[in-house]
């Protein structure tokens, strides 16, 4: 549950592609230990936001601070997991997990531990081409955790795998994040995934990206996928999202939607 | 295994037919000696040590020329592939030089470098340069942008980014270039030795023609074929070992 220290603090973030504004005045705060998902229409600037936080995109307005620093590449505190596993095909699974340490990392005992944790211990010496999509993404998760980041960014990490594998990967992510005390910020298109995994789900309007509303998920962990409240909250989120296409440009609508999100939270709190 | 045996049918049948045609007197033996006669020639050349000496000289020339040409190509190709500025500066010149049929260099090389080893080695190096250069440049241009980005996320830049991302990613292309360059190196060796040499397998070819000994010519041809195949086999083995990770149709087959 949220602690006091803000791990990630974004104030009035702005991003222009040419003359097009893709992110506009976005505020976001994430505390240590939180699991937060961002949902929004395709191309609403979510991935751009993640790239900014990861330090891959330095050309933005406003202020972004990760653990009190401006975003930088190869910060050990921030890990990034992509939509595709992006394993380097010429390295073994173990070599990919320990990639950040290069050759010296080959015999690092942490590789073995992480591979065991994600269930790939027997595939340490396999080539990426020998892995299924789900196994490859598990290896990518292990690689993301290898630097022991405090904040792990995930860009639609499970969208390329089948539904069954997705559920297993979600639970795997939750267990390793809990084990390592990692804060998660995830982008997803899958609303039920967002609700099931997160403490908070942020709904973004489409271009330019603005915070349209927030749905809190006050359920204890471990959660049951069949819990009725998950469905209710997914419906609330869907209702917020439905507005994004048509009424995103006016700030007043954004505020209105935030109220609605609060309402949704209160509503949820009332249930057993 | 079965496929290998199948591949032997035509050569073996051809050898038997060849032997028969010569033995039956249908072709004059001085124009086309029978395979068994060629074995005699090989024995004779081995006995005098001439064949082994020619092989050693030719192999040395190919090796030195290939290493120089391929090495220069890897350096140039890496710069041109990685830097737009280097590409704009160097690539048009290289493309223009490529348009010169490489054998057209021979007279100039002879004029400049005399008739000893250097013109032969330079010619072989020129032959090996272009395929290596072209394949490496296109290999680097084809490196997956997403893998480069991954390297950047892990703080790689400059030489370390080249060494850990670009080089391994371009390696399959580099091997294609090296193998093509090696086969051209053998081709240019023969050209160089035919034109001006007093030793080597190309010289043996010329010697056979001048003295009217078809058997010497055929022995030299077969030896060149074997050496070409052997050197390509070595490179191919290194390639397969280095590219085991590749998820390619060819690897899946076998």
XYZ file of C-alpha atoms in Angstrom, chain B residues 83-211:
129
model
C 27.993 7.007 -39.149
C 25.914 8.931 -41.660
C 28.743 11.376 -42.080
C 31.230 8.618 -42.909
C 28.682 7.152 -45.296
C 28.237 10.446 -47.115
C 31.999 10.885 -47.255
C 33.226 7.394 -48.168
C 30.423 5.370 -49.714
C 30.130 7.186 -53.090
C 33.862 6.662 -53.685
C 33.679 3.001 -52.795
C 30.665 2.518 -55.070
C 32.527 4.230 -57.915
C 35.627 2.073 -57.420
C 33.389 -0.983 -57.331
C 32.295 -0.210 -60.864
C 35.833 -0.939 -62.090
C 36.098 -4.611 -63.089
C 38.747 -5.720 -60.639
C 40.953 -7.355 -63.279
C 41.335 -3.950 -64.915
C 43.575 -3.063 -61.976
C 46.156 -5.650 -62.998
C 48.209 -3.617 -65.504
C 48.271 -0.660 -63.160
C 49.293 -2.814 -60.211
C 52.078 -4.353 -62.284
C 53.279 -0.895 -63.282
C 53.220 0.384 -59.748
C 54.275 -2.604 -57.741
C 56.447 -4.660 -60.083
C 55.933 -8.373 -60.593
C 56.757 -9.766 -57.180
C 54.313 -10.636 -54.419
C 52.764 -7.227 -53.735
C 50.626 -6.778 -56.885
C 49.133 -10.257 -56.423
C 48.311 -9.634 -52.805
C 46.842 -6.215 -53.515
C 44.683 -7.661 -56.289
C 43.394 -10.414 -54.011
C 42.707 -7.858 -51.292
C 40.734 -5.707 -53.749
C 38.698 -8.746 -54.731
C 37.932 -9.660 -51.112
C 37.171 -6.081 -50.048
C 33.898 -5.346 -51.833
C 31.656 -8.246 -50.796
C 32.742 -7.889 -47.162
C 32.224 -4.132 -47.212
C 28.821 -4.228 -48.901
C 27.422 -6.977 -46.690
C 28.683 -5.445 -43.469
C 27.215 -2.032 -44.299
C 23.851 -3.527 -45.131
C 24.069 -5.730 -42.022
C 24.603 -2.709 -39.791
C 21.820 -0.780 -41.517
C 19.485 -3.693 -40.857
C 20.142 -3.978 -37.121
C 16.825 -3.977 -35.281
C 16.216 -0.472 -33.906
C 14.480 -2.005 -30.902
C 17.600 -3.919 -29.894
C 19.668 -0.740 -30.172
C 17.126 0.976 -27.932
C 17.414 -1.875 -25.451
C 21.166 -1.353 -25.384
C 20.593 2.341 -24.705
C 18.185 1.557 -21.869
C 21.054 -0.395 -20.313
C 23.344 2.584 -20.664
C 25.379 1.361 -23.638
C 26.837 3.982 -25.938
C 29.735 4.401 -28.346
C 32.151 1.503 -28.603
C 30.285 -0.610 -26.070
C 27.025 -0.237 -27.991
C 28.838 -1.261 -31.194
C 30.555 -4.197 -29.558
C 27.558 -5.583 -27.691
C 24.676 -4.799 -30.056
C 25.727 -3.801 -33.581
C 28.513 -6.314 -34.098
C 26.662 -9.453 -32.997
C 23.499 -8.297 -34.774
C 25.390 -7.718 -38.049
C 27.427 -10.928 -37.742
C 25.213 -13.045 -40.055
C 25.677 -10.495 -42.843
C 29.394 -10.259 -42.158
C 29.787 -14.005 -42.636
C 27.941 -13.892 -45.951
C 30.374 -11.180 -47.044
C 33.435 -13.054 -45.781
C 32.495 -16.221 -47.661
C 31.795 -14.328 -50.870
C 35.051 -12.408 -50.391
C 37.027 -15.604 -49.876
C 35.736 -17.167 -53.075
C 36.616 -13.976 -54.961
C 40.065 -14.079 -53.349
C 40.692 -17.478 -54.973
C 39.425 -16.177 -58.279
C 41.780 -13.221 -58.201
C 44.651 -15.411 -57.098
C 44.324 -17.406 -60.310
C 44.051 -14.231 -62.357
C 47.159 -12.782 -60.733
C 49.192 -15.959 -61.065
C 48.150 -16.523 -64.671
C 49.342 -13.083 -65.638
C 52.622 -12.840 -63.813
C 54.020 -15.557 -61.618
C 56.786 -18.116 -61.498
C 55.164 -20.251 -58.824
C 51.738 -21.155 -57.481
C 48.794 -23.045 -58.884
C 48.016 -20.358 -61.453
C 51.555 -20.716 -62.710
C 51.021 -24.496 -62.930
C 47.961 -23.820 -65.114
C 50.006 -21.600 -67.403
C 52.926 -23.987 -67.446
C 50.641 -26.865 -68.456
C 49.212 -24.832 -71.320
C 52.613 -23.699 -72.593
C 54.108 -27.195 -72.488
